[in-house]
XYZ file of C-alpha atoms in Angstrom:
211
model
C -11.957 -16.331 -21.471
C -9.275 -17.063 -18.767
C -9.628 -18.910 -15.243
C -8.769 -16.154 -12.372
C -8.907 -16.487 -8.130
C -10.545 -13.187 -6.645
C -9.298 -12.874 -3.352
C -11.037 -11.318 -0.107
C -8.162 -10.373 2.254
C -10.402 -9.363 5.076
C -12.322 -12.829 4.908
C -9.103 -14.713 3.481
C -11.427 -16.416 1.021
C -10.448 -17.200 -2.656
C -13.247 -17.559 -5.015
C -13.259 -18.732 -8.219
C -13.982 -16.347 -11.187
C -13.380 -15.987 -15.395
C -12.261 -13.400 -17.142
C -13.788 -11.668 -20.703
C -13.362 -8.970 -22.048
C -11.550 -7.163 -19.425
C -14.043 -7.969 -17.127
C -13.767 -10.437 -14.163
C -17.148 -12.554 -12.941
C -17.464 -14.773 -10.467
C -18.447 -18.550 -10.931
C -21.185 -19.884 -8.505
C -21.294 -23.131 -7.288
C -22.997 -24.499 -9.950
C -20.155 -23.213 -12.114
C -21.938 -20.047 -13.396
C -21.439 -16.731 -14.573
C -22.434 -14.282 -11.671
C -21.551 -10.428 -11.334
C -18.413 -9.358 -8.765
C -20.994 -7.549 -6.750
C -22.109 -10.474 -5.412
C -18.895 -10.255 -3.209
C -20.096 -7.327 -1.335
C -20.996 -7.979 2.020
C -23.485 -5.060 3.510
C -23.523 -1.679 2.425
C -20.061 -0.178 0.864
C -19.002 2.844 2.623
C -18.574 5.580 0.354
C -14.497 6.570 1.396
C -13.438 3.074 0.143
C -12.515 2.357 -2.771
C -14.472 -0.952 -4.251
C -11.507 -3.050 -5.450
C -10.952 -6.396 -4.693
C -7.646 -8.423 -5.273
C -7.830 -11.147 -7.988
C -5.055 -13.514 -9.393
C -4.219 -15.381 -12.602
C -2.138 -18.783 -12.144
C -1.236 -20.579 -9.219
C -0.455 -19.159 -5.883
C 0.827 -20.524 -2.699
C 1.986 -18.583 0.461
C 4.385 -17.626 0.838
C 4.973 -15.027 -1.971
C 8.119 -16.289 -2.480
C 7.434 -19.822 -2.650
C 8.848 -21.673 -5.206
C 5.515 -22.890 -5.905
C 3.686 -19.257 -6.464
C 3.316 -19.391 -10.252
C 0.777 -16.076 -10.084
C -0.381 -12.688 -11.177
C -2.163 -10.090 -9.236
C -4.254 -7.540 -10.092
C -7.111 -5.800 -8.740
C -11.011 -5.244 -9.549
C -13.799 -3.081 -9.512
C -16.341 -4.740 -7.389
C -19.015 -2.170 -8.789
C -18.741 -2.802 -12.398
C -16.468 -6.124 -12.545
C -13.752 -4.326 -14.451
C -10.312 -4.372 -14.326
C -8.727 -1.402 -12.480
C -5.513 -2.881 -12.309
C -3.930 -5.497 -14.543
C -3.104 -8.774 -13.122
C 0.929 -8.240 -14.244
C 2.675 -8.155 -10.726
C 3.703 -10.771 -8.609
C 1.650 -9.197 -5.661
C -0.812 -6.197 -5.595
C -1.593 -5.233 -1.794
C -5.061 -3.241 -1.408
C -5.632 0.555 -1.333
C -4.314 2.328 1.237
C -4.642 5.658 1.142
C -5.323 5.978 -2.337
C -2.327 3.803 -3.279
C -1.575 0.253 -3.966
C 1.843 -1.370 -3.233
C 2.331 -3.386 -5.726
C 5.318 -5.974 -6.137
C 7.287 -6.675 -9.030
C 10.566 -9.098 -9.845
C 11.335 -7.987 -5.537
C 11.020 -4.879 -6.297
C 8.062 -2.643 -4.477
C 6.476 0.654 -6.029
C 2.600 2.133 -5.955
C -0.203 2.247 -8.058
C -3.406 4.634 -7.996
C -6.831 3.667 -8.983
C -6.701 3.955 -12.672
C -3.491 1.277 -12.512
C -1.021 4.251 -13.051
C 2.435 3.309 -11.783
C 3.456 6.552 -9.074
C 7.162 6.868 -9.340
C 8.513 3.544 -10.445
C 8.708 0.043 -9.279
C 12.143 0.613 -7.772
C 12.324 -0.156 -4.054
C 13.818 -2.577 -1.781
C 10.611 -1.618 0.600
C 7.827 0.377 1.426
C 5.980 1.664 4.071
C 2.676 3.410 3.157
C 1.087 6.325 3.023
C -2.048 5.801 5.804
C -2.731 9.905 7.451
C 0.592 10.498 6.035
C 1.406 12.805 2.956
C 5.107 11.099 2.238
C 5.779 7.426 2.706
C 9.052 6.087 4.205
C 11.034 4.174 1.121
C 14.253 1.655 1.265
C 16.693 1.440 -1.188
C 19.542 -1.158 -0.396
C 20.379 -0.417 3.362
C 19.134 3.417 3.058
C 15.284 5.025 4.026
C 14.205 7.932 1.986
C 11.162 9.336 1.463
C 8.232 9.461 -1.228
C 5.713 12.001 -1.892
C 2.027 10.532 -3.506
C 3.073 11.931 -6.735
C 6.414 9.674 -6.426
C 8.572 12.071 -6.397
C 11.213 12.124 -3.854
C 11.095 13.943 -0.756
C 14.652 12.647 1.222
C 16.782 10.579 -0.684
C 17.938 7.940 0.538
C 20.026 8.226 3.438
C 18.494 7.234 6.538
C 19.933 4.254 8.513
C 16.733 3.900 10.174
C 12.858 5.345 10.342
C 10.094 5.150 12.756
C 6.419 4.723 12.905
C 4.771 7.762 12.215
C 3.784 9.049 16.228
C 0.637 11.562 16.236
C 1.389 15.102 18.103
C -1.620 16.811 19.338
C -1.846 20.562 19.128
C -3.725 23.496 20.878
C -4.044 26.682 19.411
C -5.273 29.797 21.067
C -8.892 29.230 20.164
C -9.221 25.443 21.460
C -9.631 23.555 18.350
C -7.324 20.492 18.805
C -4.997 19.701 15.689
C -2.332 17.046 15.206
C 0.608 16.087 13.411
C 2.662 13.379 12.417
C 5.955 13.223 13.243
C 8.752 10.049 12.458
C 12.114 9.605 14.380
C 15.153 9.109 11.407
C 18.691 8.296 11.907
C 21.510 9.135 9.485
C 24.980 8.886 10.213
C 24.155 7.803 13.754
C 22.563 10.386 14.905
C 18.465 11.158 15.761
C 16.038 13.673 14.252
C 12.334 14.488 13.556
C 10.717 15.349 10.576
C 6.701 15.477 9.856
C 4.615 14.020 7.237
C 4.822 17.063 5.202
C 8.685 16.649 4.708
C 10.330 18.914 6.960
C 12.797 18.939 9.811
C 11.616 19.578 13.044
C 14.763 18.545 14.355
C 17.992 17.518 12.263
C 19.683 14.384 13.106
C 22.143 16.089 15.018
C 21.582 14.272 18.402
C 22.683 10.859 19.797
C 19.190 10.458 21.075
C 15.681 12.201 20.959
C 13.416 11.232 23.024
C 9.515 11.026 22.666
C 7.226 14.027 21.278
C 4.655 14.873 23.984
């Protein structure tokens, strides 16, 4: 049995909870053994994924606090097991199918079954939200990721933008969209979309907005 802190990020409440047997369970106020699903508040929506951030040791904001002595994981609110193990100094929650996880400053992904996607080997992360590649730094360079973690632009972007949404009308009136990002490399603007590909090489000294 070990002590653990499951954390609700959208209620920023810590709760306190044990740990046996791979499984995590909540302690009620009266200092008792109660199932994870407790923790769900209303019905759970059938796109989300039902895992929960939980910690081992002490933590104290900010992550880089001296003090912040912790481990994070993440759990299956469903069954109380342990998706992911509570080895990295931060786990963020699922985004997309993905978890940016943190390790010794250094940021990489995990999917649902804990499986590390490409390495824990970057400076910093965007994430993948709509988007089928996700905007990676490495030193003072942007590349870019695909889910499998595989790279898709190595690193050599001085700066990237937001992913901007481009609306489309074909022919027959169904409206489609698609995301695009400004980059800069060598000082000069481009476009590519969120499959990977140039719409315009950074060729230009400035680009102006999509529309």
């Amino acid at each position: 049995m070990e002590q653990c802190k499951i954390y609700d990020c959208e209620w920023h409440a810590h709760f306190s909870g044990v740990i046996i047997d791979n499984k995590v369970y909540v302690l009620d106020e009266e200092n008792k053994q109660a199932h994870v699903s407790t923790l769900v508040r209303g019905p759970w929506e059938d796109s989300l994924l039902p895992l929960m951030q939980f910690y081992i040791g002490h933590y104290d904001e900010p992550l880089d606090s001296e003090d912040n002595h912790s481990k994070w994981g993440l759990i299956n609110l469903l069954t109380g097991e342990i998706a992911v193990p509570p080895i990295y100094d931060y786990v963020y929650p699922f985004c997309a199918g993905l978890a940016q996880v943190i390790l010794n400053k250094k940021v990489g992904f995990v999917d649902k079954t804990g499986k590390v996607i490409g390495g824990i080997v970057w400076d910093e992360a965007h994430t993948f939200l709509g988007a089928a590649i996700c905007a990676v730094r490495q030193g003072s360079l942007w590349g870019y990721i695909g889910r499998d973690g595989n790279l898709i632009f190595e690193p050599q972007f001085e700066e990237v933008g937001k992913w901007e949404k481009l609306s489309q009308f074909p022919t027959y009136g169904e409206e489609r969209s698609r995301l695009l990002a400004r980059v800069k490399k060598d000082g000069k603007y481009g476009w590519i979309d969120d499959q990977g590909n140039y719409l315009l090489k950074p060729e230009f000294d400035s680009v102006g907005k999509w529309v």
